[in-house]
Amino acid sequence: MVSIFTVDLGTSMTAVALPLLLIRDYGTTLAAGLTLAIRLVPSMAAGPIVGRLLARRDPRRIAMLSSLLSALFAALIPVCGALWQIQILTLGIGLTVMLAGPARLVLRPAVVSEGDERRGNGLLMAAQRVSTLSGPPLVGVIIAIGWPLWVAFLLEAATSLVAVVMMLRVPPLPPAAGEEAQSPGAKDRKALRTAYVTSTRALLRVISADAFIRGATLTSFSYLLAVTLGRMMLVVMGAQHYSDISGFYGWMLAAMGVGGLCGSLLIGRFKRSSTGALYVAVMLIEAVGWLSLPWLPNFSAAMAVMIIIGIMESAGYVLYYAEVQIRIPRSVMGYYYAALIPVGDACMFLGSAFGAWLAGTSVSAAAMIVASVMGLPMLLTARWYFTPSGGISETGSMRDGAKPAARREGHEA
């Protein structure tokens, strides 16, 4: 929890400090947008190969190494004298995120006990929400007291180092079954292609074997697209409908963060409720919340709705991560996330690219599109979320197409 908190705290600070630095020194928001978008390039281009690495190596060491590199890249940003230097460092940070994200997700079974998946993942999600809430105000305090902006980047480097120390207390995970015989350093000209094929094959096998994971995976792509479109819609709403409210977008994200913290802590209390029913309900409620935003009477109502949206968002993520931990074996989990995350990043890229234009044309139409993209796929796949677990094979040879081993014994959610 502390490692996740510190990493996300530094990331949330950089998300505010880097655009401010670019606009101040280079005077163009286009440069800021391009530099920030570069962070997604490594994941979209090479994310699937991470699954092979996570299956063969201890994910804890990968997470620690990525945090060390992230600390180095962040600490070097303030000394850059040219935009291209900042872009290279940003690309490096994107590379560390590509490694660290799936590694920490794969590590969850090592720290969350079987049968306690919902509460444990809720606590981990709460750690993320607290850090997301804390980062932007810290940058504001740095600016308000007159400290130079580069202090924020040094603080991110420091938080990354703290994350490394905390990871020393996390139990190591051995290579997945069937992977030990493979030499990590073996020279294989087809290694990259094999890694891509393996992660894609793992994703396809997982979603074909378990209906809940199939529905949650497919709707996660439309969900990420919808949420990114929605956030761009908030930016336009701030300029068109709430121009008298200073920092409207920041207030909306803060409200969403407060709701997210509450949702991640509360969802663990619904231990006896059907996971499928909860998952469908929170997603549809969130869709209705986004749909209502353009027609709300005032700023206070918008804040209240964003809190509800945040509660539903975090609750949905907790339920999803808990079911992944229950239903997907360790030998497949790294490959699954390695193939999943790049596609999600591509959906967010599309949402960022077209969201502002869409909302600028019509905020009301944008809200209906956001709600439709989020809600309709959930309605179409609703029956899939009520299937029992236990359909995904425990296998360590996804990459070579070997026959799967014995089926994992089902575990009731």
Short mmCIF file of N, CA and C in Angstrom, two decimals, residues 263-348:
data_model
loop_
_atom_site.label_atom_id
_atom_site.label_comp_id
_atom_site.label_asym_id
_atom_site.label_seq_id
_atom_site.Cartn_x
_atom_site.Cartn_y
_atom_site.Cartn_z
N GLY A 263 -15.49 4.96 -2.21
CA GLY A 263 -15.93 3.75 -2.89
C GLY A 263 -14.99 2.58 -2.68
N SER A 264 -13.68 2.84 -2.71
CA SER A 264 -12.72 1.76 -2.54
C SER A 264 -12.75 1.17 -1.14
N LEU A 265 -13.11 1.99 -0.14
CA LEU A 265 -13.19 1.50 1.23
C LEU A 265 -14.53 0.83 1.53
N LEU A 266 -15.60 1.33 0.91
CA LEU A 266 -16.93 0.82 1.21
C LEU A 266 -17.24 -0.50 0.51
N ILE A 267 -16.71 -0.71 -0.68
CA ILE A 267 -17.10 -1.89 -1.47
C ILE A 267 -16.70 -3.19 -0.78
N GLY A 268 -15.65 -3.15 0.04
CA GLY A 268 -15.23 -4.35 0.74
C GLY A 268 -16.22 -4.83 1.78
N ARG A 269 -17.14 -3.97 2.17
CA ARG A 269 -18.15 -4.35 3.16
C ARG A 269 -19.28 -5.18 2.56
N PHE A 270 -19.38 -5.20 1.23
CA PHE A 270 -20.46 -5.95 0.58
C PHE A 270 -20.00 -7.36 0.24
N LYS A 271 -19.56 -8.10 1.26
CA LYS A 271 -18.96 -9.40 1.03
C LYS A 271 -19.97 -10.44 0.55
N ARG A 272 -21.20 -10.31 0.98
CA ARG A 272 -22.20 -11.32 0.63
C ARG A 272 -23.02 -10.97 -0.60
N SER A 273 -22.77 -9.82 -1.15
CA SER A 273 -23.52 -9.41 -2.33
C SER A 273 -22.92 -10.05 -3.58
N SER A 274 -23.75 -10.28 -4.57
CA SER A 274 -23.30 -10.85 -5.83
C SER A 274 -22.34 -9.89 -6.53
N THR A 275 -21.16 -10.39 -6.86
CA THR A 275 -20.19 -9.55 -7.57
C THR A 275 -20.75 -9.07 -8.90
N GLY A 276 -21.42 -9.97 -9.61
CA GLY A 276 -21.98 -9.61 -10.91
C GLY A 276 -23.00 -8.49 -10.80
N ALA A 277 -23.91 -8.62 -9.84
CA ALA A 277 -24.94 -7.59 -9.67
C ALA A 277 -24.33 -6.25 -9.29
N LEU A 278 -23.35 -6.27 -8.38
CA LEU A 278 -22.68 -5.04 -7.98
C LEU A 278 -21.95 -4.41 -9.16
N TYR A 279 -21.26 -5.23 -9.94
CA TYR A 279 -20.45 -4.72 -11.05
C TYR A 279 -21.33 -4.03 -12.09
N VAL A 280 -22.42 -4.67 -12.46
CA VAL A 280 -23.33 -4.07 -13.44
C VAL A 280 -23.95 -2.80 -12.87
N ALA A 281 -24.35 -2.84 -11.61
CA ALA A 281 -25.02 -1.69 -11.00
C ALA A 281 -24.12 -0.47 -10.94
N VAL A 282 -22.88 -0.64 -10.47
CA VAL A 282 -22.01 0.54 -10.31
C VAL A 282 -21.67 1.16 -11.66
N MET A 283 -21.51 0.33 -12.70
CA MET A 283 -21.19 0.86 -14.01
C MET A 283 -22.37 1.63 -14.61
N LEU A 284 -23.57 1.12 -14.44
CA LEU A 284 -24.75 1.80 -14.99
C LEU A 284 -25.04 3.09 -14.22
N ILE A 285 -24.85 3.07 -12.91
CA ILE A 285 -25.05 4.29 -12.13
C ILE A 285 -24.05 5.36 -12.55
N GLU A 286 -22.80 4.95 -12.77
CA GLU A 286 -21.80 5.91 -13.22
C GLU A 286 -22.17 6.50 -14.58
N ALA A 287 -22.68 5.67 -15.49
CA ALA A 287 -23.07 6.15 -16.81
C ALA A 287 -24.18 7.20 -16.69
N VAL A 288 -25.15 6.95 -15.81
CA VAL A 288 -26.22 7.91 -15.60
C VAL A 288 -25.66 9.22 -15.02
N GLY A 289 -24.67 9.11 -14.14
CA GLY A 289 -24.05 10.30 -13.57
C GLY A 289 -23.41 11.17 -14.64
N TRP A 290 -22.64 10.58 -15.54
CA TRP A 290 -22.04 11.35 -16.63
C TRP A 290 -23.11 11.98 -17.52
N LEU A 291 -24.18 11.22 -17.77
CA LEU A 291 -25.25 11.72 -18.63
C LEU A 291 -25.92 12.96 -18.02
N SER A 292 -26.02 13.02 -16.71
CA SER A 292 -26.76 14.10 -16.05
C SER A 292 -25.99 15.41 -15.96
N LEU A 293 -24.68 15.40 -16.11
CA LEU A 293 -23.86 16.57 -15.82
C LEU A 293 -24.28 17.85 -16.56
N PRO A 294 -24.56 17.82 -17.88
CA PRO A 294 -24.90 19.08 -18.56
C PRO A 294 -26.22 19.70 -18.11
N TRP A 295 -27.09 18.91 -17.47
CA TRP A 295 -28.42 19.43 -17.10
C TRP A 295 -28.55 19.73 -15.62
N LEU A 296 -27.49 19.71 -14.87
CA LEU A 296 -27.56 19.99 -13.44
C LEU A 296 -27.74 21.49 -13.20
N PRO A 297 -28.42 21.86 -12.12
CA PRO A 297 -28.77 23.27 -11.93
C PRO A 297 -27.62 24.17 -11.48
N ASN A 298 -26.62 23.60 -10.78
CA ASN A 298 -25.57 24.47 -10.25
C ASN A 298 -24.29 23.68 -9.97
N PHE A 299 -23.29 24.41 -9.51
CA PHE A 299 -21.97 23.84 -9.25
C PHE A 299 -22.02 22.81 -8.12
N SER A 300 -22.79 23.07 -7.08
CA SER A 300 -22.88 22.13 -5.96
C SER A 300 -23.44 20.79 -6.40
N ALA A 301 -24.44 20.83 -7.28
CA ALA A 301 -25.01 19.58 -7.79
C ALA A 301 -23.99 18.82 -8.61
N ALA A 302 -23.20 19.55 -9.41
CA ALA A 302 -22.15 18.90 -10.20
C ALA A 302 -21.12 18.24 -9.30
N MET A 303 -20.75 18.91 -8.21
CA MET A 303 -19.80 18.33 -7.26
C MET A 303 -20.37 17.04 -6.65
N ALA A 304 -21.63 17.06 -6.28
CA ALA A 304 -22.25 15.88 -5.67
C ALA A 304 -22.27 14.71 -6.64
N VAL A 305 -22.61 14.99 -7.90
CA VAL A 305 -22.65 13.92 -8.90
C VAL A 305 -21.25 13.37 -9.15
N MET A 306 -20.24 14.22 -9.16
CA MET A 306 -18.88 13.74 -9.37
C MET A 306 -18.40 12.86 -8.22
N ILE A 307 -18.85 13.16 -7.01
CA ILE A 307 -18.52 12.28 -5.88
C ILE A 307 -19.13 10.90 -6.09
N ILE A 308 -20.39 10.87 -6.54
CA ILE A 308 -21.05 9.59 -6.82
C ILE A 308 -20.33 8.85 -7.94
N ILE A 309 -19.95 9.58 -8.99
CA ILE A 309 -19.21 8.96 -10.09
C ILE A 309 -17.91 8.36 -9.58
N GLY A 310 -17.20 9.08 -8.70
CA GLY A 310 -15.96 8.57 -8.14
C GLY A 310 -16.17 7.31 -7.32
N ILE A 311 -17.26 7.27 -6.53
CA ILE A 311 -17.57 6.08 -5.74
C ILE A 311 -17.78 4.89 -6.67
N MET A 312 -18.57 5.07 -7.70
CA MET A 312 -18.86 3.98 -8.63
C MET A 312 -17.60 3.53 -9.38
N GLU A 313 -16.77 4.50 -9.78
CA GLU A 313 -15.56 4.16 -10.53
C GLU A 313 -14.64 3.26 -9.70
N SER A 314 -14.36 3.66 -8.47
CA SER A 314 -13.46 2.88 -7.62
C SER A 314 -14.06 1.52 -7.27
N ALA A 315 -15.36 1.49 -6.99
CA ALA A 315 -16.01 0.22 -6.67
C ALA A 315 -15.89 -0.74 -7.85
N GLY A 316 -16.08 -0.24 -9.06
CA GLY A 316 -15.95 -1.09 -10.24
C GLY A 316 -14.55 -1.63 -10.40
N TYR A 317 -13.55 -0.78 -10.20
CA TYR A 317 -12.16 -1.24 -10.32
C TYR A 317 -11.83 -2.30 -9.27
N VAL A 318 -12.28 -2.09 -8.04
CA VAL A 318 -12.00 -3.07 -6.98
C VAL A 318 -12.62 -4.42 -7.33
N LEU A 319 -13.87 -4.42 -7.75
CA LEU A 319 -14.54 -5.67 -8.12
C LEU A 319 -13.81 -6.35 -9.27
N TYR A 320 -13.36 -5.56 -10.24
CA TYR A 320 -12.65 -6.12 -11.39
C TYR A 320 -11.33 -6.77 -10.97
N TYR A 321 -10.51 -6.04 -10.20
CA TYR A 321 -9.22 -6.58 -9.79
C TYR A 321 -9.39 -7.80 -8.89
N ALA A 322 -10.41 -7.79 -8.04
CA ALA A 322 -10.64 -8.94 -7.17
C ALA A 322 -10.99 -10.18 -7.98
N GLU A 323 -11.85 -10.02 -8.99
CA GLU A 323 -12.23 -11.17 -9.81
C GLU A 323 -11.06 -11.66 -10.67
N VAL A 324 -10.23 -10.74 -11.15
CA VAL A 324 -9.04 -11.17 -11.89
C VAL A 324 -8.15 -12.02 -10.99
N GLN A 325 -7.96 -11.60 -9.74
CA GLN A 325 -7.13 -12.36 -8.82
C GLN A 325 -7.73 -13.73 -8.53
N ILE A 326 -9.04 -13.80 -8.44
CA ILE A 326 -9.71 -15.06 -8.15
C ILE A 326 -9.69 -15.99 -9.35
N ARG A 327 -9.94 -15.46 -10.53
CA ARG A 327 -10.21 -16.28 -11.70
C ARG A 327 -9.00 -16.57 -12.59
N ILE A 328 -7.98 -15.72 -12.56
CA ILE A 328 -6.86 -15.89 -13.48
C ILE A 328 -5.64 -16.41 -12.73
N PRO A 329 -5.07 -17.53 -13.14
CA PRO A 329 -3.90 -18.08 -12.45
C PRO A 329 -2.68 -17.18 -12.60
N ARG A 330 -1.76 -17.32 -11.68
CA ARG A 330 -0.52 -16.54 -11.68
C ARG A 330 0.25 -16.70 -12.99
N SER A 331 0.27 -17.90 -13.56
CA SER A 331 1.07 -18.15 -14.77
C SER A 331 0.55 -17.38 -15.97
N VAL A 332 -0.70 -16.96 -15.94
CA VAL A 332 -1.32 -16.28 -17.07
C VAL A 332 -1.50 -14.79 -16.80
N MET A 333 -1.50 -14.41 -15.51
CA MET A 333 -1.89 -13.05 -15.14
C MET A 333 -0.99 -11.98 -15.76
N GLY A 334 0.32 -12.22 -15.76
CA GLY A 334 1.23 -11.23 -16.33
C GLY A 334 1.00 -11.02 -17.82
N TYR A 335 0.79 -12.11 -18.54
CA TYR A 335 0.51 -12.00 -19.97
C TYR A 335 -0.80 -11.26 -20.21
N TYR A 336 -1.79 -11.55 -19.37
CA TYR A 336 -3.10 -10.92 -19.52
C TYR A 336 -3.00 -9.41 -19.38
N TYR A 337 -2.38 -8.94 -18.29
CA TYR A 337 -2.24 -7.50 -18.07
C TYR A 337 -1.36 -6.85 -19.14
N ALA A 338 -0.33 -7.57 -19.58
CA ALA A 338 0.58 -7.01 -20.58
C ALA A 338 -0.13 -6.75 -21.90
N ALA A 339 -1.12 -7.58 -22.22
CA ALA A 339 -1.89 -7.36 -23.45
C ALA A 339 -3.03 -6.39 -23.24
N LEU A 340 -3.56 -6.34 -22.01
CA LEU A 340 -4.72 -5.50 -21.72
C LEU A 340 -4.37 -4.02 -21.66
N ILE A 341 -3.29 -3.68 -20.95
CA ILE A 341 -2.98 -2.28 -20.67
C ILE A 341 -2.69 -1.48 -21.94
N PRO A 342 -1.92 -1.98 -22.91
CA PRO A 342 -1.69 -1.18 -24.13
C PRO A 342 -2.97 -0.84 -24.88
N VAL A 343 -3.92 -1.77 -24.93
CA VAL A 343 -5.18 -1.49 -25.61
C VAL A 343 -5.96 -0.41 -24.85
N GLY A 344 -5.92 -0.50 -23.51
CA GLY A 344 -6.56 0.54 -22.71
C GLY A 344 -5.92 1.91 -22.92
N ASP A 345 -4.58 1.93 -23.02
CA ASP A 345 -3.89 3.20 -23.28
C ASP A 345 -4.29 3.78 -24.64
N ALA A 346 -4.46 2.91 -25.62
CA ALA A 346 -4.88 3.38 -26.94
C ALA A 346 -6.29 3.99 -26.88
N CYS A 347 -7.17 3.39 -26.08
CA CYS A 347 -8.52 3.94 -25.92
C CYS A 347 -8.47 5.31 -25.26
N MET A 348 -7.60 5.47 -24.25
CA MET A 348 -7.47 6.78 -23.60
C MET A 348 -6.87 7.81 -24.55
#
